[in-house]
Amino acid sequence: MPRDVLEKEINHILSLGVEAKTDTALGTGITLQELKDRGFKATYLAVGCQKGARLNIPNEDSDGVIQGVDLLRQAALGKELDTFKKAVVIGGGNVAVDASRTLLRLGADNVTILYRRSRDEMPAYEEEVAAAIEEGVKIEFLAAPAEVQTDANGKVQGLKCIRMELGPADDTGRRRPVPVAGSEFVVEADAIVPAIGQIIDPDFWDGVRDLEMSPWNTIQVDPVTYATSIEGVFAGGDAGTGPATVVEAVAAGREASISISRYLNGEDMAEARGAKYPSDREYPPIPEMPSEARAVNPVLQKSERSGFDVVELAFSEEEALREANRCLNCGVCSECMECVKACPAEAIDHTLEDEFLDVEVGSVILSTGYDMIDPSKIRGEFSYGTAANVITNMEFERMLSASGPSAGEVNRPSDGEHPRNLAWIQCVGSRDPQRNMPHCSSICCMASIKEAIIAKEHDPNVEPTIFYMDIRAYGKDFDAYYERAKNEGGVRFIRSMVSRVVEDPKTKDLSIIYLDENQQFNTETFDMVILAVGLTTSEESRNLAETLGVDLNESHFCATSSFEPVQTSVPGVFVAGMIPGPKDIPQTVMEASAAAGASSQLLASARNTLTTQLEFPPQRDVSGEEPRIGVFVCRCGINIANVVDVPIVAGSTSPM
């Protein structure tokens, strides 16, 4: 990973309040007991597998033998390494392949990977192996090291090897390599790099003698809670599983953090965790989704790979969009089981099949939300989709978010620079009778003002300008917010009609041509333009309204009256939120309450008509008390089992 990207990631973590103490090793720099004495009530060990596994062959400690992980670490830290001419790397994993490619970049003339199985069993990523071969790495398959050969001074001068053949499969499912008698041969080398696996640094165990070790010399951890044999000490990542992936290490850290939180709060660390994946799950085919091959990253040409620059390049925008559409439109559950873990009622059953039901209801409430008008379809006068620095207010909102793609940093899409002059254009797509969108989208004015103020808070040098026809401040104190932005917040407001937005092909700056209040044409230049895009109903919502026979108004929202704002043209069908027209969240909540009230009034006469009366005498246990655990089966077909601490009284009516 490029160092500037890594530095940014680290600084983001530290900005959240994490304190990092570097140059401090567990065991030699600090002990678990010292951490406990300082008041730390929980510790998470993520020490990884820092040492390479030994070959256990003669002379492997000779001058010129360097572990693959040590080679990669020293190269990454920029430390000076000996220049080897002929090197042999032993292993078939990603470390072995990385080490071989690194040796070439450090000046080796000849690099050979020695692997005891065939290429089909090689665990390294196929694209990494192919890249290594392309760069000149040779691979000797079905060969294993037998002895390091040295000169009179103890320096490596070769590696004695033996041919192998594949026998029966082992525990991993791969065929076990078997030595071929009399097939020994020697490979000349001045460097031998073992990369057959990684282990926890043996010095670590000297500092934590009370910590239980697994049979694989990793830290013994509970598979659900990640707790170790020492109370308050948790562990994960490679230190708990052996060498694995970054994704698995991150997952272990997340699960351990849940355990630590529960431990500090005195809660059960294992409760409702450890959901299992269905073993015989069959996924239905994805309808109307043709199979497409995964996109291949563009790479630097072999002649350009002279150092440690990034070899795998980024997708083009077109390729990235195609790949995203290929991957993210599957629409089926991936069985991650997070919903099972999160549901306190344990109501989720992944073994259930889809079932279509006809349900008789007394009322319907429509609250299907909205769509944003596509500004690229508005004749192009705003240059959205053609000018890189013209974006929508929703895209800018994501840019301002700390959890968004730029972590809250406002950058110009064209060059990544910080923009200074920002312009918002209001009423894009709405209040336009010619496009059958005569309605006002209501929330755009205040959303733009809010974004302008936040942008200036992020960078005081930002100069925000809002082009508007009129400001509609719906809501309590919204007008005061507008006045404060205009008079104190540094936001400039220009009452106007924007004619078009024109991009400078060289600078990518944007010229806004507009008609002002005096009916004069003016032109101003900005670094970025944000379009306050109007809101409309989705096609699915319109189809649903048509199915229910609900009337729509001229803007395709559900038609209602001023005195009955949640009642549609069909009795018993109510609306709330955006489907009767654009509005903000407080008004949406108010309408939802009104729709619920109107629906409840309609259903009042049916209240309690689906209850079930229990007819049996109370049973008493050996202590003479009435049982306090019961099972209720309602006519709705839901089985509520193990209802704790609810006395069953004969002749009572269940509230279900």
XYZ file of C-alpha atoms in Angstrom:
656
model
C 0.000 0.000 0.000
C 1.344 3.480 -0.815
C 2.779 5.021 2.336
C 0.742 8.229 2.071
C -2.482 6.180 1.953
C -1.358 4.100 4.932
C -0.429 7.247 6.857
C -3.864 8.716 6.204
C -5.557 5.537 7.477
C -3.449 5.535 10.648
C -4.105 9.217 11.326
C -7.845 8.660 10.886
C -7.780 5.960 13.568
C -5.715 8.133 15.906
C -8.113 11.058 15.381
C -10.902 8.952 16.885
C -9.116 9.039 20.255
C -6.806 6.034 19.994
C -3.407 6.514 21.654
C -0.463 4.666 20.065
C 2.728 3.863 21.981
C 5.401 2.672 19.561
C 8.756 0.980 20.314
C 7.095 -0.962 23.134
C 7.269 -4.758 23.013
C 5.236 -7.052 25.219
C 7.564 -8.990 27.469
C 10.647 -6.825 27.056
C 9.054 -3.375 27.182
C 5.959 -4.056 29.243
C 4.144 -7.013 30.820
C 0.487 -7.933 31.155
C 0.731 -7.475 34.918
C 2.134 -3.967 34.499
C -0.788 -3.075 32.226
C -3.190 -4.403 34.847
C -1.416 -2.426 37.587
C -1.846 0.729 35.510
C -5.612 0.245 35.575
C -6.263 -1.422 32.230
C -9.079 -3.887 32.833
C -8.889 -5.625 29.440
C -6.102 -6.337 26.964
C -6.276 -7.509 23.363
C -3.236 -9.295 21.959
C -2.798 -8.863 18.201
C 0.908 -9.657 18.015
C 0.660 -11.629 14.765
C 3.062 -14.288 13.519
C 6.250 -12.291 13.112
C 8.802 -15.079 12.670
C 9.322 -17.472 9.792
C 9.070 -21.225 10.363
C 12.322 -23.192 10.238
C 13.172 -25.727 7.536
C 14.814 -28.146 9.996
C 17.559 -29.119 7.545
C 21.353 -29.062 8.053
C 23.176 -25.695 7.931
C 20.014 -23.565 7.777
C 21.601 -20.978 10.119
C 24.408 -20.269 7.649
C 25.360 -16.824 6.399
C 23.051 -16.098 3.457
C 19.891 -17.728 4.828
C 17.231 -15.101 5.547
C 13.593 -15.726 6.417
C 11.064 -14.454 3.876
C 9.150 -12.348 6.417
C 12.421 -10.776 7.597
C 13.417 -9.965 4.017
C 10.071 -8.322 3.285
C 10.077 -6.377 6.569
C 13.573 -4.990 6.026
C 12.802 -4.071 2.421
C 9.570 -2.327 3.464
C 11.433 -0.337 6.125
C 14.043 0.738 3.580
C 16.929 -0.995 5.327
C 20.040 -1.809 3.327
C 20.244 -5.464 2.311
C 23.016 -7.527 0.756
C 22.817 -7.815 -3.006
C 22.361 -11.433 -3.958
C 23.017 -12.751 -7.450
C 21.386 -16.184 -7.260
C 18.603 -16.722 -4.743
C 16.367 -19.682 -3.925
C 13.015 -19.048 -2.232
C 11.414 -22.066 -0.544
C 7.616 -22.202 -0.322
C 4.461 -21.807 -2.378
C 2.483 -19.116 -0.563
C 2.149 -15.376 -1.060
C 5.168 -14.646 1.147
C 7.335 -16.817 -1.098
C 6.089 -15.067 -4.244
C 6.442 -11.599 -2.673
C 9.974 -12.416 -1.529
C 10.980 -13.621 -5.001
C 9.693 -10.452 -6.692
C 11.373 -8.308 -4.019
C 14.735 -10.036 -4.589
C 14.550 -9.147 -8.272
C 13.909 -5.508 -7.407
C 16.858 -5.566 -4.990
C 19.189 -6.564 -7.831
C 19.223 -10.373 -7.939
C 20.043 -11.782 -11.380
C 18.430 -15.173 -10.861
C 15.579 -16.088 -8.501
C 14.069 -19.575 -8.222
C 11.085 -20.662 -6.133
C 11.329 -24.215 -4.830
C 7.927 -25.781 -4.139
C 7.333 -29.365 -3.075
C 3.935 -29.732 -4.772
C 2.607 -28.914 -8.251
C 1.222 -25.551 -9.380
C -2.351 -26.782 -8.847
C -1.665 -27.078 -5.103
C 0.195 -23.774 -4.820
C -1.696 -21.598 -2.281
C -0.365 -18.232 -3.545
C -2.784 -16.060 -5.510
C -2.774 -17.063 -9.170
C -2.318 -13.465 -10.373
C 0.728 -13.055 -8.089
C 2.301 -16.262 -9.416
C 1.667 -15.177 -13.013
C 3.216 -11.744 -12.334
C 6.301 -13.331 -10.749
C 6.829 -15.617 -13.755
C 6.348 -12.649 -16.108
C 9.026 -10.713 -14.209
C 11.529 -13.564 -14.564
C 11.095 -15.739 -11.472
C 11.649 -19.458 -12.141
C 9.606 -22.044 -10.247
C 10.903 -25.549 -9.555
C 7.856 -27.677 -8.773
C 7.840 -31.033 -6.968
C 11.160 -30.352 -5.236
C 12.045 -29.994 -1.546
C 15.153 -28.710 0.295
C 17.419 -31.292 1.905
C 20.587 -29.440 2.986
C 22.145 -25.971 2.791
C 25.598 -26.181 1.208
C 28.284 -23.702 2.298
C 31.875 -22.795 1.499
C 34.817 -22.941 3.908
C 33.752 -19.615 5.469
C 30.219 -20.808 6.215
C 28.599 -18.752 3.431
C 25.797 -20.213 1.369
C 26.838 -21.508 -2.034
C 24.003 -23.861 -2.914
C 20.975 -25.882 -1.857
C 20.767 -29.649 -2.072
C 17.245 -30.686 -3.087
C 15.269 -33.868 -3.712
C 12.524 -34.556 -6.231
C 9.015 -35.273 -4.956
C 5.912 -37.020 -6.241
C 2.338 -36.578 -5.084
C 0.804 -39.296 -2.949
C -2.588 -39.529 -1.181
C -4.362 -36.378 0.028
C -3.539 -35.026 3.510
C -5.779 -33.212 6.053
C -5.850 -30.075 3.899
C -7.235 -31.972 0.907
C -4.016 -31.555 -1.073
C -2.009 -34.561 -2.209
C 0.906 -35.271 0.114
C 4.411 -34.909 -1.432
C 6.570 -38.038 -1.170
C 10.392 -38.026 -1.750
C 11.699 -39.859 -4.793
C 14.691 -41.991 -3.784
C 17.964 -41.173 -5.555
C 16.662 -37.953 -7.153
C 18.890 -35.468 -5.288
C 20.183 -32.411 -7.174
C 21.900 -29.113 -6.271
C 20.823 -25.556 -7.072
C 23.573 -22.926 -6.968
C 22.701 -19.953 -4.764
C 24.283 -17.282 -2.593
C 20.978 -16.653 -0.766
C 18.315 -19.020 0.540
C 14.974 -17.569 1.639
C 12.667 -19.948 3.584
C 8.997 -18.965 3.317
C 7.163 -22.110 4.425
C 5.051 -20.534 7.153
C 5.049 -18.116 10.075
C 4.999 -18.497 13.847
C 4.609 -16.242 16.867
C 7.959 -14.788 17.938
C 9.348 -17.220 20.570
C 10.412 -14.208 22.715
C 6.707 -13.403 23.135
C 6.073 -16.565 25.134
C 8.832 -15.659 27.594
C 6.834 -12.592 28.605
C 3.449 -14.338 28.980
C 4.241 -17.671 30.620
C 0.717 -18.053 32.059
C -0.903 -17.811 28.625
C -2.176 -21.158 27.322
C -0.746 -22.262 23.980
C -2.667 -24.224 21.346
C -1.296 -27.434 19.786
C -0.262 -25.277 16.795
C 1.860 -22.926 18.970
C -0.690 -20.111 18.677
C -2.558 -18.439 21.526
C -5.426 -20.628 22.729
C -8.593 -18.527 22.368
C -12.299 -19.182 22.739
C -13.667 -19.398 19.158
C -16.692 -17.207 20.001
C -15.462 -14.673 22.584
C -11.721 -14.663 21.749
C -10.965 -14.847 25.480
C -7.640 -16.436 26.502
C -6.732 -18.477 29.579
C -5.999 -15.246 31.500
C -9.049 -13.306 32.669
C -9.428 -9.979 30.948
C -6.964 -10.895 28.192
C -8.230 -11.495 24.657
C -6.381 -12.361 21.466
C -7.011 -12.649 17.738
C -5.614 -12.355 14.257
C -2.684 -14.528 13.177
C -1.669 -14.963 16.818
C -4.877 -16.909 17.425
C -5.427 -18.660 14.097
C -1.991 -18.921 12.566
C -1.178 -17.057 9.335
C -4.422 -15.980 7.625
C -5.796 -12.906 5.845
C -6.180 -9.262 6.818
C -9.964 -9.633 6.546
C -9.970 -12.470 9.093
C -7.758 -10.441 11.443
C -10.114 -7.443 11.229
C -13.098 -9.730 11.890
C -11.363 -11.149 14.969
C -10.694 -7.641 16.276
C -14.349 -6.717 15.838
C -15.615 -9.818 17.637
C -13.085 -9.372 20.425
C -14.147 -5.736 20.891
C -17.722 -6.925 21.432
C -16.466 -9.367 24.065
C -14.359 -6.708 25.767
C -17.318 -4.317 25.920
C -19.486 -7.021 27.472
C -16.701 -8.048 29.853
C -16.254 -4.495 31.131
C -20.016 -4.181 31.639
C -20.352 -7.523 33.420
C -22.440 -9.087 30.633
C -22.436 -12.602 29.178
C -19.768 -12.528 26.462
C -21.113 -15.529 24.535
C -24.857 -14.832 24.588
C -26.541 -14.885 21.141
C -23.221 -15.250 19.327
C -21.648 -17.929 17.222
C -24.481 -18.356 14.681
C -23.778 -21.228 12.323
C -24.084 -21.172 8.560
C -26.637 -23.559 7.055
C -24.618 -26.491 5.728
C -27.018 -27.524 2.972
C -28.180 -24.122 1.777
C -29.079 -23.956 -1.909
C -29.226 -20.490 -3.437
C -31.881 -19.779 -6.056
C -30.659 -18.561 -9.445
C -30.489 -14.790 -9.827
C -33.180 -13.740 -12.321
C -32.162 -11.829 -15.434
C -28.535 -11.528 -14.329
C -26.160 -12.857 -16.997
C -22.867 -14.217 -15.748
C -19.942 -11.878 -16.419
C -16.235 -12.404 -15.879
C -14.508 -10.424 -13.139
C -12.667 -7.358 -14.399
C -8.874 -7.575 -14.472
C -6.811 -4.774 -12.940
C -4.599 -2.902 -15.396
C -0.914 -3.281 -14.459
C 2.373 -1.587 -15.177
C 4.242 -3.053 -18.094
C 7.125 -5.329 -17.128
C 9.670 -2.801 -18.410
C 8.247 -0.147 -16.057
C 8.490 -2.251 -12.875
C 11.895 -0.963 -11.826
C 11.282 -0.400 -8.130
C 8.586 -0.709 -5.515
C 5.980 1.466 -7.192
C 2.400 0.206 -7.344
C 2.149 -2.490 -10.039
C -1.612 -3.101 -10.005
C -3.349 0.090 -11.131
C -6.889 1.294 -10.477
C -9.865 0.562 -12.702
C -11.040 3.220 -15.089
C -14.333 4.821 -14.080
C -16.190 2.851 -16.749
C -14.635 -0.450 -15.653
C -15.244 0.280 -11.956
C -18.925 0.961 -12.622
C -19.261 -2.221 -14.656
C -17.586 -4.263 -11.937
C -19.758 -2.712 -9.231
C -22.912 -3.497 -11.175
C -21.696 -7.052 -11.700
C -21.025 -7.659 -8.027
C -23.664 -5.698 -6.166
C -26.861 -6.496 -8.042
C -27.152 -10.102 -6.870
C -29.961 -9.326 -4.434
C -29.611 -12.553 -2.457
C -28.621 -13.127 1.146
C -24.919 -13.895 1.593
C -25.530 -15.759 4.875
C -23.275 -13.455 6.926
C -25.600 -14.141 9.893
C -25.264 -10.586 11.221
C -29.060 -10.273 11.319
C -29.261 -13.401 13.478
C -26.738 -11.940 15.904
C -28.482 -8.560 16.028
C -32.054 -9.789 16.602
C -32.716 -9.898 20.376
C -35.959 -11.831 19.846
C -34.157 -14.596 17.921
C -36.923 -14.323 15.332
C -34.805 -14.909 12.223
C -34.750 -18.382 10.707
C -32.569 -18.816 7.613
C -34.105 -22.188 6.816
C -37.541 -20.738 5.978
C -38.617 -20.651 2.349
C -40.458 -17.858 0.525
C -44.220 -18.054 0.888
C -46.898 -15.917 -0.782
C -49.915 -15.105 1.378
C -53.248 -13.402 0.768
C -53.848 -11.263 3.867
C -57.162 -9.523 4.523
C -56.508 -6.055 5.942
C -58.636 -3.129 6.993
C -56.279 -0.325 5.991
C -53.086 0.365 4.070
C -50.498 3.083 4.737
C -48.200 4.009 1.836
C -44.803 5.398 2.827
C -42.596 4.416 -0.095
C -40.207 7.379 -0.114
C -38.928 9.197 -3.187
C -36.466 9.286 -6.068
C -34.103 12.096 -6.974
C -34.583 13.652 -10.384
C -31.710 12.718 -12.697
C -30.003 16.019 -13.628
C -28.238 14.416 -16.609
C -31.638 14.185 -18.324
C -32.370 17.904 -18.015
C -31.167 18.891 -21.492
C -27.588 19.185 -20.220
C -27.631 22.936 -19.441
C -26.068 22.231 -16.041
C -23.339 19.989 -17.574
C -23.990 17.212 -15.066
C -22.379 14.006 -16.304
C -20.036 15.848 -18.679
C -18.288 18.309 -16.343
C -16.369 16.482 -13.594
C -16.846 19.204 -10.995
C -20.634 19.429 -11.281
C -22.187 17.146 -8.656
C -25.555 16.750 -6.931
C -26.322 17.869 -3.393
C -26.586 14.215 -2.314
C -23.093 13.511 -3.677
C -21.780 16.578 -1.872
C -23.546 15.437 1.318
C -21.605 12.166 1.155
C -18.401 14.106 0.588
C -19.023 16.117 3.776
C -19.682 12.979 5.830
C -16.848 11.681 8.005
C -17.855 8.151 6.993
C -18.097 9.050 3.305
C -15.664 8.250 0.486
C -13.338 11.173 1.301
C -13.684 10.988 5.120
C -15.245 14.474 5.276
C -12.615 16.129 3.095
C -14.009 18.266 0.253
C -12.029 17.641 -2.935
C -12.665 18.519 -6.569
C -13.410 15.312 -8.507
C -11.293 16.475 -11.451
C -7.972 16.931 -9.653
C -8.469 16.225 -5.928
C -7.691 19.844 -5.019
C -9.550 21.709 -2.268
C -12.112 24.005 -3.929
C -12.529 27.575 -2.729
C -15.471 28.950 -4.694
C -18.531 26.718 -4.373
C -21.889 27.399 -6.008
C -25.275 25.814 -5.301
C -28.007 25.999 -7.960
C -31.527 25.571 -6.590
C -34.669 24.054 -8.126
C -32.890 21.681 -10.513
C -35.686 19.603 -12.024
C -38.532 20.878 -9.840
C -40.798 23.951 -10.220
C -40.649 23.273 -13.956
C -44.113 22.864 -15.585
C -42.527 22.156 -18.976
C -41.169 18.871 -17.589
C -44.361 17.979 -15.690
C -42.587 18.837 -12.443
C -44.438 21.962 -11.247
C -44.026 21.134 -7.544
C -41.516 22.621 -5.109
C -39.272 19.997 -3.546
C -39.452 21.891 -0.236
C -36.314 20.617 1.476
C -33.700 21.728 -1.084
C -33.285 25.307 0.156
C -32.465 24.429 3.737
C -30.341 21.434 2.686
C -28.177 23.694 0.494
C -27.812 26.300 3.252
C -26.802 23.600 5.716
C -24.244 22.158 3.280
C -22.787 25.609 2.605
C -22.345 26.310 6.321
C -20.777 22.891 6.992
C -18.421 23.287 4.020
C -17.237 26.604 5.468
C -16.810 24.973 8.886
C -14.608 22.320 7.276
C -12.522 24.956 5.480
C -12.815 28.665 6.475
C -11.392 29.643 3.059
C -14.450 28.294 1.257
C -16.677 30.961 -0.310
C -20.189 29.505 -0.802
C -22.754 31.065 -3.152
C -26.390 29.971 -3.555
C -28.290 30.813 -6.750
C -32.030 30.792 -6.024
C -35.424 31.943 -7.290
C -36.790 32.291 -3.762
C -35.942 30.717 -0.411
C -38.648 28.524 1.095
C -37.864 27.882 4.729
C -40.369 25.208 5.789
C -40.218 24.481 9.515
C -39.774 26.115 12.887
C -36.932 28.666 13.033
C -35.786 27.734 9.496
C -36.086 31.356 8.377
C -33.841 32.438 11.265
C -31.290 29.835 10.111
C -31.401 31.332 6.618
C -30.933 34.874 7.969
C -28.005 33.748 10.126
C -26.325 32.063 7.147
C -26.748 35.218 5.043
C -25.738 37.793 7.658
C -23.253 35.897 9.830
C -22.326 32.621 8.122
C -20.563 34.022 5.081
C -23.003 32.495 2.582
C -23.726 34.672 -0.478
C -27.244 34.495 -1.959
C -27.972 35.548 -5.566
C -31.606 35.734 -6.674
C -31.498 34.699 -10.296
C -32.366 32.260 -13.047
C -29.390 30.181 -14.149
C -29.090 29.814 -17.909
C -26.309 27.256 -18.142
C -23.045 25.949 -16.668
C -19.980 25.826 -18.944
C -16.759 23.926 -18.171
C -13.304 25.264 -19.044
C -11.643 22.314 -20.832
C -8.187 23.177 -19.436
C -8.764 24.205 -15.824
C -12.055 22.304 -15.341
C -13.419 25.453 -13.671
C -17.103 26.218 -14.206
C -18.731 29.385 -15.500
C -22.330 30.034 -14.430
C -24.321 32.271 -16.764
C -27.417 33.692 -15.084
C -30.113 36.343 -15.335
C -30.186 38.544 -12.220
C -33.045 40.507 -10.599
C -32.396 43.443 -12.926
C -32.840 41.221 -15.993
C -29.124 41.469 -16.764
C -26.981 38.498 -17.849
C -23.915 37.845 -15.700
C -21.131 35.257 -15.656
C -19.194 34.031 -12.614
C -16.552 31.295 -12.325
C -16.488 28.616 -9.623
C -14.331 25.650 -8.663
C -17.321 23.370 -8.065
C -21.066 23.504 -8.684
C -23.580 21.606 -6.548
C -27.037 20.998 -7.996
C -29.959 21.043 -5.531
C -31.824 18.282 -7.326
C -35.589 18.021 -6.934
C -37.519 15.019 -5.648
C -40.149 12.874 -7.321
C -41.912 9.568 -6.779
C -40.355 6.351 -7.990
C -41.800 4.354 -10.860
C -42.551 1.526 -8.415
C -44.566 3.908 -6.212
C -46.573 5.134 -9.177
C -47.276 1.546 -10.256
C -48.386 0.679 -6.713
C -50.739 3.669 -6.611
C -52.212 2.628 -9.949
C -52.730 -0.929 -8.674
C -54.582 0.400 -5.612
C -56.589 2.879 -7.679
C -55.102 5.873 -5.853
C -55.242 9.200 -7.746
C -51.987 11.057 -8.447
C -51.580 14.807 -8.901
C -49.872 16.556 -11.804
C -46.427 15.920 -10.258
C -47.166 12.190 -9.842
C -47.477 12.342 -6.052
C -50.516 10.841 -4.291
C -53.339 13.368 -4.369
C -54.660 14.484 -0.963
C -56.642 17.471 0.332
C -55.599 20.202 2.749
C -58.134 19.059 5.348
C -57.280 15.355 4.997
C -53.526 15.362 4.244
C -53.057 11.616 4.840
C -56.236 10.347 3.142
C -55.978 9.235 -0.503
C -58.803 9.000 -3.015
C -59.401 5.386 -1.905
C -61.076 4.914 1.521
C -58.816 2.999 3.886
C -55.604 3.832 1.999
C -53.491 6.450 3.772
C -50.150 8.078 2.984
C -47.216 9.438 4.965
C -43.824 10.858 4.118
C -42.662 11.727 0.619
C -45.269 9.868 -1.430
C -47.897 12.674 -1.080
C -45.204 15.325 -1.649
C -41.654 16.362 -0.625
C -41.138 17.291 3.035
C -38.591 17.113 5.852
C -38.234 14.467 8.557
C -40.271 16.189 11.333
C -43.261 16.614 9.022
C -42.848 13.007 7.844
C -42.981 11.779 11.453
C -46.062 13.918 12.091
C -47.809 12.502 9.021
C -46.894 8.961 10.053
C -48.587 9.548 13.412
C -51.633 10.998 11.687
C -51.861 8.055 9.277
C -51.521 5.592 12.143
C -54.284 7.431 14.034
C -56.590 7.459 11.022
C -55.945 3.776 10.433
C -56.578 2.916 14.105
C -59.874 4.800 14.016
C -60.956 2.779 10.993
C -59.965 -0.491 12.672
C -61.427 0.290 16.091
C -64.465 -1.901 15.609
C -62.285 -4.925 14.832
C -60.130 -4.588 17.930
C -59.670 -7.874 19.868
C -61.646 -9.910 17.298
C -58.659 -12.166 16.561
C -57.820 -13.031 20.169
C -57.932 -16.614 21.461
C -59.476 -17.495 24.793
C -57.646 -20.122 26.810
C -59.924 -22.690 28.446
C -58.125 -24.890 30.964
C -57.816 -24.921 34.760
C -54.602 -23.583 36.253
C -52.010 -26.281 36.878
C -49.782 -26.136 39.917
C -46.274 -27.497 40.284
C -44.912 -29.364 43.306
C -44.442 -26.106 45.205
C -48.113 -25.217 44.785
C -47.377 -22.195 42.579
C -48.946 -21.570 39.206
C -46.615 -22.154 36.262
C -44.971 -19.025 34.880
C -43.916 -20.363 31.468
C -46.490 -20.835 28.736
C -46.857 -21.271 25.003
C -49.436 -19.211 23.100
C -50.522 -19.999 19.555
C -52.407 -17.131 17.936
C -54.675 -17.254 14.917
C -52.126 -15.200 13.060
C -50.012 -18.370 12.963
C -47.111 -17.032 15.049
C -45.718 -19.349 17.708
C -44.496 -17.492 20.786
C -42.566 -19.999 22.901
C -41.089 -19.752 26.377
C -42.807 -16.563 27.494
C -41.053 -16.039 30.811
C -42.664 -14.670 33.972
C -46.230 -14.432 32.577
C -48.806 -16.158 34.821
C -51.509 -18.128 33.002
C -54.944 -17.407 34.427
C -57.864 -19.646 33.499
C -60.390 -17.997 31.253
C -58.188 -14.996 30.508
C -57.980 -13.512 27.045
C -54.541 -13.334 25.484
C -53.568 -9.803 24.444
C -52.200 -11.286 21.259
